[in-house]
mmCIF file with all atom_site columns, C-alpha atoms in Angstrom:
data_model
loop_
_atom_site.group_PDB
_atom_site.id
_atom_site.type_symbol
_atom_site.label_atom_id
_atom_site.label_alt_id
_atom_site.label_comp_id
_atom_site.label_asym_id
_atom_site.label_entity_id
_atom_site.label_seq_id
_atom_site.pdbx_PDB_ins_code
_atom_site.Cartn_x
_atom_site.Cartn_y
_atom_site.Cartn_z
_atom_site.occupancy
_atom_site.B_iso_or_equiv
_atom_site.pdbx_formal_charge
_atom_site.auth_seq_id
_atom_site.auth_comp_id
_atom_site.auth_asym_id
_atom_site.auth_atom_id
_atom_site.pdbx_PDB_model_num
ATOM 1  C CA . MET A 1 1  ? -0.406  -1.377  -7.641  1.00 77.00 ? 9   MET A CA 1
ATOM 2  C CA . LYS A 1 2  ? 2.932   0.225   -6.828  1.00 84.00 ? 10  LYS A CA 1
ATOM 3  C CA . THR A 1 3  ? 1.871   0.425   -3.197  1.00 87.00 ? 11  THR A CA 1
ATOM 4  C CA . LEU A 1 4  ? 1.235   -3.328  -3.018  1.00 89.00 ? 12  LEU A CA 1
ATOM 5  C CA . ALA A 1 5  ? 4.441   -4.212  -4.903  1.00 90.00 ? 13  ALA A CA 1
ATOM 6  C CA . ASP A 1 6  ? 6.423   -4.096  -1.651  1.00 94.00 ? 14  ASP A CA 1
ATOM 7  C CA . PRO A 1 7  ? 6.181   -7.563  -0.027  1.00 94.00 ? 15  PRO A CA 1
ATOM 8  C CA . THR A 1 8  ? 6.182   -6.258  3.551   1.00 94.00 ? 16  THR A CA 1
ATOM 9  C CA . ARG A 1 9  ? 3.497   -3.679  2.771   1.00 95.00 ? 17  ARG A CA 1
ATOM 10 C CA . ARG A 1 10 ? 1.451   -6.330  0.978   1.00 94.00 ? 18  ARG A CA 1
ATOM 11 C CA . ALA A 1 11 ? 1.755   -8.611  4.047   1.00 94.00 ? 19  ALA A CA 1
ATOM 12 C CA . VAL A 1 12 ? 0.556   -5.766  6.286   1.00 95.00 ? 20  VAL A CA 1
ATOM 13 C CA . PHE A 1 13 ? -2.397  -5.149  3.943   1.00 95.00 ? 21  PHE A CA 1
ATOM 14 C CA . GLU A 1 14 ? -3.267  -8.856  3.875   1.00 95.00 ? 22  GLU A CA 1
ATOM 15 C CA . ARG A 1 15 ? -3.316  -8.944  7.680   1.00 95.00 ? 23  ARG A CA 1
ATOM 16 C CA . ILE A 1 16 ? -5.645  -5.923  7.726   1.00 96.00 ? 24  ILE A CA 1
ATOM 17 C CA . VAL A 1 17 ? -7.944  -7.508  5.138   1.00 94.00 ? 25  VAL A CA 1
ATOM 18 C CA . GLY A 1 18 ? -8.171  -10.635 7.315   1.00 93.00 ? 26  GLY A CA 1
ATOM 19 C CA . THR A 1 19 ? -9.674  -8.656  10.192  1.00 94.00 ? 27  THR A CA 1
ATOM 20 C CA . ASP A 1 20 ? -12.476 -6.178  10.752  1.00 95.00 ? 28  ASP A CA 1
ATOM 21 C CA . GLU A 1 21 ? -10.016 -3.753  12.380  1.00 96.00 ? 29  GLU A CA 1
ATOM 22 C CA . ILE A 1 22 ? -6.505  -4.091  13.741  1.00 96.00 ? 30  ILE A CA 1
ATOM 23 C CA . SER A 1 23 ? -4.201  -1.837  15.751  1.00 95.00 ? 31  SER A CA 1
ATOM 24 C CA . VAL A 1 24 ? -0.605  -0.952  14.892  1.00 93.00 ? 32  VAL A CA 1
ATOM 25 C CA . ARG A 1 25 ? 0.519   -2.869  17.980  1.00 92.00 ? 33  ARG A CA 1
ATOM 26 C CA . ASP A 1 26 ? -1.287  -6.022  16.829  1.00 94.00 ? 34  ASP A CA 1
ATOM 27 C CA . LEU A 1 27 ? 0.156   -5.616  13.336  1.00 94.00 ? 35  LEU A CA 1
ATOM 28 C CA . THR A 1 28 ? 3.660   -5.279  14.766  1.00 93.00 ? 36  THR A CA 1
ATOM 29 C CA . GLU A 1 29 ? 3.452   -8.352  17.031  1.00 91.00 ? 37  GLU A CA 1
ATOM 30 C CA . GLY A 1 30 ? 4.978   -11.365 15.340  1.00 83.00 ? 38  GLY A CA 1
ATOM 31 C CA . SER A 1 31 ? 5.675   -9.492  12.113  1.00 84.00 ? 39  SER A CA 1
ATOM 32 C CA . GLY A 1 32 ? 9.438   -9.201  12.554  1.00 88.00 ? 40  GLY A CA 1
ATOM 33 C CA . VAL A 1 33 ? 9.160   -5.542  11.545  1.00 90.00 ? 41  VAL A CA 1
ATOM 34 C CA . SER A 1 34 ? 9.514   -2.519  13.835  1.00 93.00 ? 42  SER A CA 1
ATOM 35 C CA . GLN A 1 35 ? 6.486   -0.438  14.796  1.00 92.00 ? 43  GLN A CA 1
ATOM 36 C CA . GLY A 1 36 ? 8.021   2.534   12.978  1.00 93.00 ? 44  GLY A CA 1
ATOM 37 C CA . ALA A 1 37 ? 8.322   0.524   9.755   1.00 95.00 ? 45  ALA A CA 1
ATOM 38 C CA . ILE A 1 38 ? 4.730   -0.729  10.121  1.00 95.00 ? 46  ILE A CA 1
ATOM 39 C CA . SER A 1 39 ? 3.584   2.876   10.576  1.00 94.00 ? 47  SER A CA 1
ATOM 40 C CA . GLN A 1 40 ? 5.388   3.916   7.376   1.00 95.00 ? 48  GLN A CA 1
ATOM 41 C CA . HIS A 1 41 ? 3.734   1.079   5.435   1.00 96.00 ? 49  HIS A CA 1
ATOM 42 C CA . LEU A 1 42 ? 0.354   2.067   6.881   1.00 96.00 ? 50  LEU A CA 1
ATOM 43 C CA . LYS A 1 43 ? 0.940   5.657   5.775   1.00 96.00 ? 51  LYS A CA 1
ATOM 44 C CA . SER A 1 44 ? 1.561   4.470   2.197   1.00 96.00 ? 52  SER A CA 1
ATOM 45 C CA . LEU A 1 45 ? -1.509  2.226   2.273   1.00 96.00 ? 53  LEU A CA 1
ATOM 46 C CA . LYS A 1 46 ? -3.623  5.100   3.583   1.00 96.00 ? 54  LYS A CA 1
ATOM 47 C CA . LEU A 1 47 ? -2.344  7.509   0.896   1.00 95.00 ? 55  LEU A CA 1
ATOM 48 C CA . ALA A 1 48 ? -3.237  4.901   -1.751  1.00 93.00 ? 56  ALA A CA 1
ATOM 49 C CA . GLY A 1 49 ? -6.776  4.701   -0.337  1.00 94.00 ? 57  GLY A CA 1
ATOM 50 C CA . LEU A 1 50 ? -6.364  1.049   0.609   1.00 95.00 ? 58  LEU A CA 1
ATOM 51 C CA . VAL A 1 51 ? -6.913  1.470   4.364   1.00 96.00 ? 59  VAL A CA 1
ATOM 52 C CA . ALA A 1 52 ? -8.797  3.828   6.672   1.00 96.00 ? 60  ALA A CA 1
ATOM 53 C CA . GLU A 1 53 ? -8.004  4.583   10.282  1.00 96.00 ? 61  GLU A CA 1
ATOM 54 C CA . ARG A 1 54 ? -10.030 5.153   13.431  1.00 96.00 ? 62  ARG A CA 1
ATOM 55 C CA . ALA A 1 55 ? -8.528  6.620   16.586  1.00 95.00 ? 63  ALA A CA 1
ATOM 56 C CA . GLN A 1 56 ? -9.685  5.316   19.967  1.00 94.00 ? 64  GLN A CA 1
ATOM 57 C CA . GLY A 1 57 ? -7.841  6.835   22.880  1.00 93.00 ? 65  GLY A CA 1
ATOM 58 C CA . ARG A 1 58 ? -4.128  6.371   22.287  1.00 91.00 ? 66  ARG A CA 1
ATOM 59 C CA . GLN A 1 59 ? -4.590  3.580   19.780  1.00 92.00 ? 67  GLN A CA 1
ATOM 60 C CA . VAL A 1 60 ? -5.312  3.782   16.061  1.00 94.00 ? 68  VAL A CA 1
ATOM 61 C CA . PHE A 1 61 ? -7.174  0.955   14.352  1.00 96.00 ? 69  PHE A CA 1
ATOM 62 C CA . TYR A 1 62 ? -6.947  0.218   10.634  1.00 97.00 ? 70  TYR A CA 1
ATOM 63 C CA . ARG A 1 63 ? -9.447  -1.410  8.314   1.00 97.00 ? 71  ARG A CA 1
ATOM 64 C CA . ALA A 1 64 ? -9.370  -2.228  4.608   1.00 95.00 ? 72  ALA A CA 1
ATOM 65 C CA . GLU A 1 65 ? -11.051 0.110   2.135   1.00 94.00 ? 73  GLU A CA 1
ATOM 66 C CA . PRO A 1 66 ? -12.384 -2.045  -0.726  1.00 88.00 ? 74  PRO A CA 1
ATOM 67 C CA . LYS A 1 67 ? -12.845 1.023   -2.956  1.00 90.00 ? 75  LYS A CA 1
ATOM 68 C CA . GLY A 1 68 ? -9.057  1.446   -2.974  1.00 88.00 ? 76  GLY A CA 1
ATOM 69 C CA . LEU A 1 69 ? -8.726  -1.773  -4.978  1.00 86.00 ? 77  LEU A CA 1
ATOM 70 C CA . ALA A 1 70 ? -11.006 -0.538  -7.797  1.00 87.00 ? 78  ALA A CA 1
ATOM 71 C CA . PRO A 1 71 ? -8.116  0.499   -10.127 1.00 85.00 ? 79  PRO A CA 1
ATOM 72 C CA . LEU A 1 72 ? -6.458  -2.906  -9.662  1.00 83.00 ? 80  LEU A CA 1
ATOM 73 C CA . PHE A 1 73 ? -9.762  -4.697  -10.292 1.00 83.00 ? 81  PHE A CA 1
ATOM 74 C CA . ASP A 1 74 ? -10.324 -2.665  -13.481 1.00 86.00 ? 82  ASP A CA 1
ATOM 75 C CA . TRP A 1 75 ? -6.820  -3.480  -14.740 1.00 85.00 ? 83  TRP A CA 1
ATOM 76 C CA . MET A 1 76 ? -7.231  -7.198  -14.013 1.00 85.00 ? 84  MET A CA 1
ATOM 77 C CA . SER A 1 77 ? -10.652 -7.234  -15.701 1.00 86.00 ? 85  SER A CA 1
ATOM 78 C CA . HIS A 1 78 ? -9.061  -5.933  -18.907 1.00 84.00 ? 86  HIS A CA 1
ATOM 79 C CA . TYR A 1 79 ? -6.522  -8.768  -18.916 1.00 86.00 ? 87  TYR A CA 1
ATOM 80 C CA . GLY A 1 80 ? -9.176  -11.312 -17.972 1.00 85.00 ? 88  GLY A CA 1
ATOM 81 C CA . ILE A 1 81 ? -10.961 -10.591 -21.268 1.00 84.00 ? 89  ILE A CA 1
ATOM 82 C CA . PHE A 1 82 ? -7.636  -10.786 -23.135 1.00 86.00 ? 90  PHE A CA 1
ATOM 83 C CA . TRP A 1 83 ? -6.785  -14.235 -21.750 1.00 87.00 ? 91  TRP A CA 1
ATOM 84 C CA . ARG A 1 84 ? -10.331 -15.592 -22.104 1.00 88.00 ? 92  ARG A CA 1
ATOM 85 C CA . ASP A 1 85 ? -10.202 -14.781 -25.829 1.00 88.00 ? 93  ASP A CA 1
ATOM 86 C CA . ARG A 1 86 ? -6.742  -16.356 -26.197 1.00 90.00 ? 94  ARG A CA 1
ATOM 87 C CA . PHE A 1 87 ? -7.838  -19.579 -24.494 1.00 91.00 ? 95  PHE A CA 1
ATOM 88 C CA . ALA A 1 88 ? -10.906 -19.743 -26.741 1.00 90.00 ? 96  ALA A CA 1
ATOM 89 C CA . ASP A 1 89 ? -8.609  -19.399 -29.791 1.00 91.00 ? 97  ASP A CA 1
ATOM 90 C CA . LEU A 1 90 ? -6.314  -22.109 -28.403 1.00 93.00 ? 98  LEU A CA 1
ATOM 91 C CA . ARG A 1 91 ? -9.280  -24.434 -27.789 1.00 93.00 ? 99  ARG A CA 1
ATOM 92 C CA . THR A 1 92 ? -10.403 -23.972 -31.409 1.00 92.00 ? 100 THR A CA 1
ATOM 93 C CA . LEU A 1 93 ? -6.866  -24.580 -32.712 1.00 93.00 ? 101 LEU A CA 1
ATOM 94 C CA . LEU A 1 94 ? -6.486  -27.764 -30.655 1.00 93.00 ? 102 LEU A CA 1
ATOM 95 C CA . LYS A 1 95 ? -9.815  -29.083 -31.921 1.00 91.00 ? 103 LYS A CA 1
ATOM 96 C CA . ASP A 1 96 ? -8.666  -28.401 -35.509 1.00 91.00 ? 104 ASP A CA 1
ATOM 97 C CA . ILE A 1 97 ? -5.386  -30.255 -34.920 1.00 90.00 ? 105 ILE A CA 1
ATOM 98 C CA . ASP A 1 98 ? -6.928  -33.248 -33.113 1.00 82.00 ? 106 ASP A CA 1
ATOM 99 C CA . PRO A 1 99 ? -10.686 -33.419 -33.757 1.00 78.00 ? 107 PRO A CA 1
#
């Protein structure tokens, strides 16, 4: 989650997720961020297991790695159960107050 806390890195990841594969050059175009900065964000995403790379000639293409989101999914699932129970309690309380 720390990796995706950075808004620029999260934007880069979201662009990758929206494609099958994308090059660093394509990620840089229109982003308002330098290619060096994009490369640093990609390095962090790769270390976190969120993206994988494939070299083709002089270009490197990146794609999302769904398995990298497993810890985030597990954490959110825990809180999903917590909130579902709280809303059920609230529903019961509201019915008791105004049947």
